[in-house]
Amino acid sequence: RRGRAGRIRRSPDRLFGGSTIASTLVAQVFAERTLWQRIEPATLPLLYDPALGDITVVLVPGIYGELFDGELWQRGLRSVRERLGVRTFTVRADGRCSAAINAGTLRQALRDDTRRRLERGYRTPRYLLIGYSKGGVDATEALLADSALAAKQIAALVTVATPHLGSPVAERAELPAPLLSWASRDTIPTACAADGAAAPSLFPATRRAFWAEHAETIGTRTRLFSIAFVSDVHDAHPWMK
């Protein structure tokens, strides 16, 4: 059928040779999106009186973020703005790109934001980075690549559900390029289509090699916090299943 941008989009069954797996997966994803539209961020009591000043909270999304409904993230950031009174924005990194490519995107986004703030007469902003899943890996590599930015402007990095030691799932279940292209309206960047793919950045061997070389350096760049959860497989997002 014809999509919003006017291009012809094939059905998942036709794209994947008549398999019912794709249809089932897509049906589950859109059912999940409908449910999330009724959810608001939980109201939790603040345990302290925040004095965050010029802090900007920056969300770095995770792998294959284009396949997930961003509404929940936007509601969460809106809650942060309203309750803590800070600026927020989301880095427009592509969830199908490698950590190295997205680290560059993050660094450039922070430089551009800093330039715009200074041009408008504000003080140099300080950033609290929140990296979700692979976004935590991307942000960690960004800190390594720009020591001046990390030292002067990064108040802390908080990673949420980030596979710092890699994910065996990434090795066993990397989504095929045709599915990634079909499921998102945005074309995969050329640099990410082959050698710049996202999943290899999360291979256990890749992460082990990274930490073996850079663990001591990363620890000197800024304050680092990591939050992880344990959930039942039945509660996982349909794409993750």
Coordinates of C-alpha atoms in Angstrom, one line a residue, residues 6-123:
G6 CA 3.7 8.5 -1.0
R7 CA 6.0 5.5 -1.6
I8 CA 4.7 2.0 -2.1
R9 CA 5.1 -0.2 0.9
R10 CA 4.8 -4.0 0.6
S11 CA 3.0 -6.1 3.2
P12 CA 5.2 -8.0 5.6
D13 CA 3.9 -11.3 4.3
R14 CA 4.8 -10.5 0.7
L15 CA 8.2 -9.0 1.8
F16 CA 9.2 -12.2 3.7
G17 CA 7.9 -14.8 1.3
G18 CA 4.5 -15.4 2.7
S19 CA 5.6 -16.1 6.3
T20 CA 3.0 -15.5 9.0
I21 CA 5.8 -14.7 11.5
A22 CA 6.1 -11.1 10.2
S23 CA 2.3 -10.5 10.3
T24 CA 2.1 -11.8 13.9
L25 CA 5.1 -9.7 15.0
V26 CA 3.7 -6.5 13.4
A27 CA 0.2 -7.2 14.9
Q28 CA 1.7 -7.6 18.4
V29 CA 3.8 -4.4 18.0
F30 CA 0.8 -2.2 17.1
A31 CA -1.3 -3.8 19.8
E32 CA 1.4 -2.9 22.3
R33 CA 1.5 0.7 20.9
T34 CA -2.3 1.0 21.6
L35 CA -1.8 -0.1 25.2
W36 CA 1.1 2.3 25.8
Q37 CA -1.1 5.3 24.7
R38 CA -3.0 4.8 28.0
I39 CA 0.0 4.8 30.2
E40 CA 1.4 7.9 32.0
P41 CA 4.7 7.9 33.8
A42 CA 4.2 6.7 37.4
T43 CA 4.1 9.5 40.0
L44 CA 6.8 8.9 42.5
P45 CA 7.7 11.1 45.5
L46 CA 10.9 13.0 45.1
L47 CA 13.4 12.1 47.8
Y48 CA 15.3 15.3 47.8
D49 CA 14.9 19.0 46.8
P50 CA 16.7 19.2 43.5
A51 CA 18.9 22.2 42.7
L52 CA 19.9 21.3 39.2
G53 CA 20.6 24.8 37.8
D54 CA 21.7 24.8 34.2
I55 CA 21.5 21.0 33.7
T56 CA 20.0 19.7 30.4
V57 CA 18.8 16.1 30.5
V58 CA 19.7 14.3 27.2
L59 CA 18.1 11.0 26.2
V60 CA 20.1 8.7 24.0
P61 CA 17.8 6.1 22.6
G62 CA 18.6 2.4 22.2
I63 CA 19.0 -0.1 19.3
Y64 CA 16.3 -0.2 16.6
G65 CA 14.6 2.8 18.3
E66 CA 12.7 3.5 15.1
L67 CA 10.7 0.4 15.6
F68 CA 9.4 1.4 19.0
D69 CA 6.7 3.9 19.9
G70 CA 8.4 7.1 21.1
E71 CA 5.3 8.4 22.9
L72 CA 6.3 6.9 26.2
W73 CA 9.8 8.5 26.1
Q74 CA 8.3 11.9 25.3
R75 CA 5.9 11.6 28.2
G76 CA 8.8 10.7 30.5
L77 CA 10.9 13.7 29.4
R78 CA 7.8 15.9 29.8
S79 CA 7.5 14.7 33.4
V80 CA 11.2 15.4 34.0
R81 CA 10.8 19.0 32.7
E82 CA 7.7 19.7 34.7
R83 CA 8.9 18.1 38.0
L84 CA 12.5 19.2 38.0
G85 CA 12.4 22.3 35.9
V86 CA 15.2 21.4 33.5
R87 CA 15.6 21.4 29.8
T88 CA 15.4 18.1 27.9
F89 CA 16.0 16.9 24.4
T90 CA 16.5 13.6 22.6
V91 CA 19.5 12.9 20.4
R92 CA 18.4 11.9 16.9
A93 CA 20.8 9.0 16.6
D94 CA 19.7 6.2 14.3
G95 CA 19.0 2.9 16.2
R96 CA 20.3 0.9 13.3
C97 CA 23.8 2.4 13.4
S98 CA 26.9 1.3 15.2
A99 CA 28.0 2.7 18.6
A100 CA 30.9 4.6 16.9
I101 CA 28.6 6.3 14.4
N102 CA 26.0 7.3 17.1
A103 CA 28.8 8.5 19.5
G104 CA 29.7 10.9 16.8
T105 CA 26.1 12.0 16.3
L106 CA 25.8 12.6 20.1
R107 CA 28.9 14.7 20.3
Q108 CA 27.8 16.8 17.3
A109 CA 24.4 17.3 18.8
L110 CA 25.9 18.5 22.1
R111 CA 28.2 20.9 20.3
D112 CA 25.3 22.3 18.2
D113 CA 23.2 22.7 21.3
T114 CA 26.0 24.5 23.1
R115 CA 26.6 26.8 20.2
R116 CA 22.9 27.7 20.0
R117 CA 22.6 28.4 23.7
L118 CA 25.7 30.6 23.7
E119 CA 24.4 32.6 20.7
R120 CA 21.2 33.3 22.6
G121 CA 23.1 34.6 25.6
Y122 CA 22.8 31.6 28.0
R123 CA 25.7 30.1 30.0

